[in-house]
Amino acid sequence: MLLFVVAYFLLNVGIGLWASRRVKNTSDFVVAGSRLPLFLAASAMFATWFGAETVLGASADFAQEGVLGIIEDPLGAALCLFLAGVLIAKPLYRKGYYTFCDFFRERYGRRAEMVSALLMIPSYFGWIAAQLLAMATVLTAIAPDVFPPEAGLGPPILLCGAAVLAYTLVGGMWAVSVTDAFQSVVIVLGLAAIAAVMLYRSGGISPMMQTAVAENPDFFRFWPENSAHGYLGYLAAWITIGLGSLPQQDVFQRIMAAKSEQTAVRAAYLSGLMYLTVAMLPLLVMLGAKHLYPELIPNPDRVGEEELTTAWQLTLPRMVLAQMPPLLQGLFFGALLSAIMSTTSGALLAPATVLGENVIKQFWPDISDRGLLLSIRLGLMAMAVATVVMATYSHDISDLVAESSAFSLVSLFVPLMAGLYWKKATPDGALGSMLLGLFAWWLFGRFATAEIALLCGTLVSALALFAISSASERFPRSFPNDSSA
């Protein structure tokens, strides 16, 4: 199995190197020259998010909490992809931007561009670290003799980061898109095969459901408990990724990489449908594991909190290794590694693009296309190093992903939507919205629950934009807002 994993890594690197032949300039590297057909664009958008959180994190949450545990992902994530097609694909594709922050510059000025870039870049650190942590966790499960758990996850995290960085660094969006298309096929085949075996061994889905309901009568409940706390948590779960990931650069780059405006919109809808359906497969497999192999389910009375989180996330890999024949093991781990690698590569490229296009160009506006491309590649390497370090000291995949989306929700979502659909939004309003929303999220997070902090941060962001924009319109400043950074 370890040889299979190494071969799979090398195959992806080889595909990425082959796709890199199309990279001639920054446009090719960042948005594939805006030439991706529907299948490549949709596959890239789907594979960008279908990663560790979906296969390992969401399935673990589903096993413990039922349907209410998967509102954030995959349901909220699928909602976000649909909303991307409805709200942002058309108006932004027509402008031909490289990044979201380009839109902030044109709509709100250079100061807003810089602030949005400095907020967007760190929002990816947790997301990338979650994927590296998941890949390393899988490697320790597959090959404990080579990567013993007691030695820590540092070495496998470093190996995984180097493998993904290799093809992303050379081929950019072309390499990411082509490998994503290949990985999407592997994801569907691998997870569908395992799910079919679980259904066959269980005698259908009904016995699985009966076992789940016997343990938790509310396992398939879709609505929250009838209380303020329940509804606030439910709302926060829907909007964390559902709205918070709309102003994310990785989704935007795939929209801009499509060959036409119509293709961009269709790719968003198709990727949302793919995500919603394919993401059900690991949940189905987890249901089967609870029904068929209860001895593999972690016991909270025997392990600590951190160990319990890791144990739940390893339930599916351990079940596959213990109960599936070698061919299905290869398919499953191929699907799992495909999901994680595709997410990692896209997440690395996104902040590196923002760094080059919206930060470095601010200080060196006359930088050549070749120099800009070099700066983006150097940014890729810097992001990889930073997230490898972060992943080494982290434990919970779901928490890392949630924090990443929450960060962009409370700072970037409101000014993005207002910039597109409210003509009275001003540069001062956008700046106040970003900074005050982020501050409120941090402040409430000191003494309130994560859900309350998220909702308060988003509300403060919206109120700040409305109030400051209205005041700016009533009492205009005597000098322009957006002439300098």
C-alpha atoms as one frame of an Amber mdcrd trajectory, in Angstrom:
protein
   0.000   0.000   0.000   2.875   2.384   0.733   4.362   1.630  -2.699   0.953
   2.412  -4.196   0.849   5.749  -2.400   4.350   6.677  -3.578   3.474   5.677
  -7.141   0.291   7.746  -6.947   2.198  10.792  -5.737   4.668  10.401  -8.604
   1.848   9.973 -11.129   0.239  13.229 -10.052   3.554  15.042 -10.208   4.089
  13.625 -13.702   0.642  14.791 -14.870   1.342  18.220 -13.426   4.679  18.431
 -15.206   3.047  17.401 -18.470   0.360  20.095 -18.063   3.013  22.710 -17.270
   3.974  22.813 -20.948   1.020  25.153 -21.472   2.358  27.749 -19.017   3.829
  30.622 -21.020   2.967  33.629 -18.846   1.294  34.728 -15.618  -2.204  34.382
 -17.072  -1.541  30.735 -17.929  -0.130  30.078 -14.473  -2.886  31.847 -12.524
  -6.106  31.230 -14.512  -4.995  28.743 -17.205  -5.317  31.502 -19.794  -9.131
  31.437 -19.228  -9.347  28.427 -21.564 -10.740  25.597 -19.426 -13.723  23.680
 -20.905 -16.726  22.813 -18.749 -15.488  19.424 -17.511 -12.070  20.705 -16.439
 -13.513  23.852 -14.850 -16.217  21.961 -12.930 -13.830  19.192 -11.875 -11.322
  21.737 -10.618 -14.004  23.585  -8.651 -15.389  20.368  -7.166 -11.994  18.871
  -6.338 -10.792  22.112  -4.759 -13.071  21.625  -1.762 -13.599  17.881  -1.733
 -10.742  17.183   0.637  -9.867  16.024   4.117 -12.779  17.791   5.774 -15.303
  16.045   3.513 -13.950  12.488   3.612 -12.507  12.320   7.134 -13.875  15.299
   9.095 -17.494  15.349   7.872 -17.864  11.563   8.074 -16.622  11.648  11.683
 -19.039  14.478  12.540 -21.861  12.559  10.839 -21.140   9.436  12.876 -21.212
  11.382  16.141 -23.940  13.990  15.546 -26.030  12.731  12.645 -27.388  15.002
   9.922 -26.966  18.137  12.036 -23.231  17.464  12.061 -22.940  17.822   8.273
 -24.790  21.109   7.768 -21.520  23.031   7.513 -19.918  20.512   5.184 -20.944
  19.086   2.777 -24.339  20.838   2.704 -23.045  24.363   3.301 -20.135  23.842
   0.919 -22.455  22.680  -1.882 -24.645  25.728  -1.214 -21.609  27.977  -1.635
 -20.782  26.531  -5.058 -24.372  27.083  -6.239 -24.330  30.639  -4.895 -21.056
  31.275  -6.707 -22.874  30.575  -9.966 -25.826  32.745  -8.981 -24.077  35.740
  -7.409 -20.487  36.193  -8.536 -19.620  34.203 -11.672 -21.188  36.532 -14.257
 -20.310  39.996 -12.910 -16.713  39.084 -12.049 -15.889  36.994 -15.114 -16.691
  39.935 -17.390 -13.985  42.027 -15.723 -11.159  39.569 -16.372  -9.635  39.843
 -12.890  -6.900  37.595 -11.544  -8.032  37.866  -7.916 -10.916  38.997  -5.731
  -8.665  41.762  -4.497  -8.517  43.175  -8.052 -12.250  43.748  -7.701 -11.718
  45.450  -4.334  -9.152  47.770  -5.973 -11.470  48.789  -8.797 -14.553  49.123
  -6.602 -13.064  50.541  -3.380  -9.506  51.680  -4.108  -5.951  50.577  -3.384
  -6.215  50.683   0.385  -9.120  48.247   0.305  -7.170  46.067  -2.129  -4.214
  45.862   0.254  -6.323  45.236   3.355  -8.409  42.558   1.619  -5.228  40.846
   0.415  -3.665  40.877   3.874  -6.875  39.384   5.279  -7.346  36.796   2.528
  -3.834  35.333   2.557  -3.812  34.087   6.186  -7.347  32.725   5.825  -5.859
  29.892   3.751  -3.292  28.759   6.278  -5.724  26.680   8.325  -7.305  25.190
   5.210  -3.971  24.037   3.756  -2.710  22.815   7.123  -5.851  20.685   7.490
  -5.138  18.921   4.199  -1.481  18.295   5.037  -2.492  16.984   8.448  -4.990
  14.621   6.830  -2.493  13.284   4.286   0.057  12.684   7.028  -2.563  10.953
   9.174  -3.412   8.641   6.292   0.255   7.785   5.730   0.722   6.829   9.384
  -2.356   4.595   9.136  -1.130   2.923   5.934   2.522   2.493   6.901   2.984
   2.639  10.695   6.357   0.897  10.362   7.707   3.642   8.089   5.901   6.518
   9.816   5.437   5.384  13.447   2.768   7.426  15.263   5.023   7.950  18.270
   7.497   9.818  16.023   4.883  12.480  15.300   3.409  13.691  12.027   6.262
  16.025  11.089   8.038  13.771   8.513   4.890  12.665   6.619   3.556  16.245
   6.624   6.816  17.422   5.072   6.684  14.666   2.441   3.088  15.458   1.505
   3.746  19.190   1.298   6.735  18.623  -0.988   4.756  16.327  -3.324   1.902
  18.801  -3.850   4.212  21.794  -4.090   6.228  20.105  -6.846   3.535  20.065
  -9.535   1.770  23.234  -8.382   5.016  25.202  -8.476   5.791  24.169 -12.044
   2.382  24.077 -13.705   0.145  26.489 -11.796  -3.538  26.418 -12.696  -2.993
  24.207 -15.731  -1.322  21.548 -13.592  -3.929  21.953 -10.833  -6.860  21.691
 -13.265  -5.609  18.655 -15.182  -4.657  16.767 -12.028  -8.003  17.768 -10.476
  -9.872  16.223 -13.419  -7.920  12.984 -13.035  -8.352  13.027  -9.266 -12.112
  13.645  -9.559 -12.513  10.433 -11.541 -10.500   8.511  -8.947 -12.548  10.042
  -6.114 -15.868   8.946  -7.617 -14.698   5.440  -8.566 -12.966   4.754  -5.263
 -15.697   5.965  -2.949 -18.499   4.447  -5.052 -16.794   1.027  -4.976 -16.401
   1.051  -1.181 -19.979   2.297  -0.686 -21.317  -0.490  -2.928 -19.460  -3.122
  -0.893 -20.812  -1.700   2.370 -24.365  -1.744   1.026 -23.956  -5.350  -0.122
 -22.511  -6.533   3.186 -25.191  -4.686   5.182 -28.075  -5.973   3.087 -29.074
  -2.502   1.953 -29.245   0.892   3.581 -32.150   0.127   5.954 -30.101  -1.938
   8.448 -27.472   0.819   8.538 -30.116   3.423   9.295 -31.734   1.257  11.957
 -28.418   0.885  13.787 -27.824   4.637  13.695 -31.326   5.439  14.976 -31.076
   2.830  17.715 -28.015   4.653  19.090 -29.461   8.146  18.532 -33.178   8.600
  17.793 -32.480  12.085  16.380 -29.680  10.896  14.081 -31.505  11.912  10.862
 -33.071  15.065  12.242 -32.564  17.980   9.838 -33.845  20.869  11.972 -32.221
  22.070  15.214 -33.672  21.932  18.692 -36.367  24.528  19.355 -34.232  27.038
  21.239 -32.300  30.215  20.532 -29.012  28.381  20.978 -30.103  25.665  18.564
 -31.212  28.024  15.817 -28.173  30.289  16.136 -25.829  27.326  15.885 -27.801
  26.008  12.913 -27.581  29.344  11.096 -23.867  29.606  11.818 -23.297  26.123
  10.411 -25.000  27.031   7.125 -23.169  30.303   6.598 -19.658  29.379   7.792
 -18.724  27.791   4.466 -21.971  28.541   2.609 -21.284  32.291   2.649 -17.808
  32.492   4.148 -16.133  30.722   1.251 -17.754  32.873  -1.453 -14.962  35.490
  -1.203 -12.273  32.797  -1.421  -9.622  33.066  -4.107  -9.517  29.349  -4.970
 -13.157  29.336  -6.119 -12.705  32.645  -7.919  -9.657  31.415  -9.849 -11.586
  28.452 -11.196 -14.422  30.709 -12.276 -11.960  32.948 -14.100 -10.182  29.940
 -15.645 -13.317  28.873 -17.566 -13.299  29.544 -21.288 -16.436  31.704 -21.244
 -18.884  33.429 -18.925 -21.522  30.776 -19.593 -19.025  27.992 -18.908 -18.065
  29.636 -15.604 -21.685  29.724 -14.421 -22.388  26.166 -15.531 -19.188  24.919
 -13.927 -20.261  26.403 -10.578 -23.660  24.694 -10.756 -22.204  21.382 -11.921
 -19.510  21.381  -9.247 -22.145  22.078  -6.580 -24.192  19.118  -7.797 -21.081
  16.909  -7.891 -20.144  17.952  -4.387 -23.599  17.345  -2.976 -23.860  13.836
  -4.448 -20.287  12.531  -4.163 -19.958  13.825  -0.592 -22.758  11.455   0.418
 -20.524   8.451  -0.338 -18.117   8.734   2.646 -21.136   9.361   4.881 -22.727
   6.157   3.591 -19.480   4.265   4.183 -19.358   5.561   7.756 -22.936   4.404
   8.339 -21.881   0.960   7.150 -18.845   0.967   9.432 -21.022   1.758  12.484
 -23.386  -1.066  11.566 -20.916  -3.775  10.505 -17.818  -3.066  12.564 -18.780
  -1.415  15.868 -15.475  -2.569  17.383 -13.695  -0.006  15.181 -15.729   2.910
  16.543 -13.688   5.009  19.023 -14.606   4.777  22.696 -14.587   8.239  24.360
 -14.077   6.656  27.773 -10.683   5.276  26.795  -8.934   8.161  25.073  -8.386
  11.880  25.611 -10.082  14.618  23.603  -7.267  15.141  21.082  -6.761  11.399
  20.634 -10.524  10.938  20.225 -10.655  13.492  17.401  -7.835  11.745  15.552
  -9.383   8.338  16.216 -12.703   9.374  14.672 -10.942  10.826  11.633  -9.050
   7.544  11.186 -12.129   5.328  11.468 -12.686   5.002   7.718  -9.024   4.368
   6.795  -8.684   1.756   9.535 -11.913   0.058   8.510 -10.764  -0.152   4.899
  -7.373  -1.575   5.885  -8.951  -4.144   8.187 -11.983  -5.237   6.170 -11.464
  -4.564   2.463  -9.501  -6.584  -0.127  -6.298  -5.015  -1.538  -7.926  -3.752
  -4.741 -10.589  -1.823  -2.827  -7.971  -0.556  -0.406  -6.073   0.872  -3.352
  -9.224   2.476  -4.756 -10.172   3.998  -1.412  -6.782   5.441  -0.602  -6.433
   6.625  -4.182  -9.737   8.478  -3.781  -8.752   9.851  -0.391  -5.348  11.070
  -1.530  -6.919  12.514  -4.684  -9.378  14.515  -2.632  -6.714  15.868  -0.321
  -4.068  16.615  -2.957  -6.507  18.480  -5.200  -7.640  20.670  -2.324  -4.094
  21.353  -1.176  -2.784  22.360  -4.594  -5.601  24.820  -5.247  -5.368  26.259
  -1.748  -1.618  26.838  -2.128  -1.993  28.602  -5.470  -4.726  30.987  -4.291
  -2.908  32.998  -1.576   0.332  32.973  -3.569  -1.535  34.618  -6.454  -2.984
  37.264  -4.141   0.458  37.920  -2.664   1.993  38.535  -6.073  -0.872  40.336
  -7.782  -2.160  42.513  -4.943   0.716  42.986  -2.511   3.977  42.818  -4.432
   2.572  44.795  -7.378   1.549  47.530  -4.959   5.204  48.104  -4.087   6.616
  47.357  -7.554   3.926  48.500 -10.006   6.305  48.251 -12.975   7.222  44.621
 -12.310   7.466  42.569 -15.494   5.238  39.588 -16.218   8.229  37.310 -15.708
   9.007  38.959 -12.376   5.383  38.647 -11.257   5.352  34.952 -12.149   8.549
  34.450 -10.151   7.080  36.270  -7.144   3.988  34.036  -7.217   6.161  30.921
  -7.299   8.251  32.191  -4.401   5.003  32.884  -2.559   3.941  29.281  -3.174
   7.082  28.029  -1.485   6.604  30.404   1.450   2.973  29.283   1.920   4.050
  25.646   1.826   6.671  26.155   4.537   4.285  28.123   6.779   1.463  25.595
   6.517   3.765  22.609   7.061   4.786  24.175  10.368   1.157  24.947  11.259
  -0.010  21.414  10.420   2.727  19.894  12.565   1.287  21.538  15.685  -2.428
  21.057  14.911  -4.783  18.134  15.554  -8.349  18.817  14.416  -9.066  18.941
  10.668 -12.626  20.268  11.059 -11.591  23.124  13.347  -8.841  24.259  10.969
 -11.272  24.369   8.031 -14.016  26.131  10.010 -11.634  28.823  11.249 -10.471
  29.485   7.699 -13.992  30.047   6.363 -15.064  32.065   9.414 -12.131  34.423
   8.918 -13.255  35.377   5.401 -16.949  35.503   6.312 -16.577  38.163   9.001
 -14.171  40.318   6.974 -14.641  39.908   3.211 -18.127  38.597   2.458 -20.123
  41.757   3.223 -17.927  44.240   1.273 -17.836  41.823  -1.680 -21.622  41.506
  -1.882 -22.147  45.219  -1.251 -19.606  46.107  -3.922 -21.475  43.986  -6.444
 -25.055  44.842  -5.537 -25.161  48.121  -3.559 -24.062  51.203  -5.453 -23.839
  53.330  -2.305 -21.100  51.207  -0.696 -18.017  53.411  -0.213 -14.280  52.739
   0.267 -14.455  53.850   3.898 -17.443  51.596   4.455 -15.600  48.616   2.981
 -12.523  49.220   5.118 -14.612  49.620   8.271 -16.592  46.500   7.435 -13.463
  44.366   7.011 -11.634  45.575  10.095 -14.539  45.958  12.526 -16.094  42.636
  11.515 -12.807  40.856  12.125 -12.297  42.636  15.441 -15.819  41.797  16.635
 -15.311  38.129  15.729 -12.077  38.047  17.713 -13.579  39.947  20.660 -16.716
  37.834  20.996 -14.610  34.721  20.544 -12.895  35.515  23.867 -16.044  34.978
  25.960 -18.778  33.530  23.705 -19.210  30.369  21.669 -17.688  30.110  18.189
 -21.155  30.300  16.624 -22.086  33.490  18.478 -18.721  35.058  17.630 -19.213
  34.243  13.950 -22.723  35.694  13.800 -21.735  38.820  15.748 -18.704  39.399
  13.553 -20.802  39.104  10.389 -23.502  41.403  11.791 -20.951  44.029  12.845
 -19.346  43.827   9.391 -22.727  44.520   7.736 -23.693  47.314  10.135 -20.299
  48.972   9.786 -20.484  48.982   5.994 -24.000  50.423   5.990 -23.346  53.048
   8.671 -19.976  54.253   7.405 -21.076  54.259   3.760 -24.192  56.231   4.657
 -22.136  58.715   6.683 -19.574  59.013   3.868 -22.338  59.800   1.402 -23.864
  62.410   3.718 -20.553  63.970   4.728 -18.201  63.358   1.781 -14.505  63.825
   2.345 -12.766  66.637   0.498 -10.069  64.374  -0.956 -10.341  61.077  -2.864
 -10.412  57.797  -0.940  -8.778  55.501  -3.425  -5.839  57.274  -5.009  -3.201
  55.652  -2.820  -2.591  52.694  -0.560
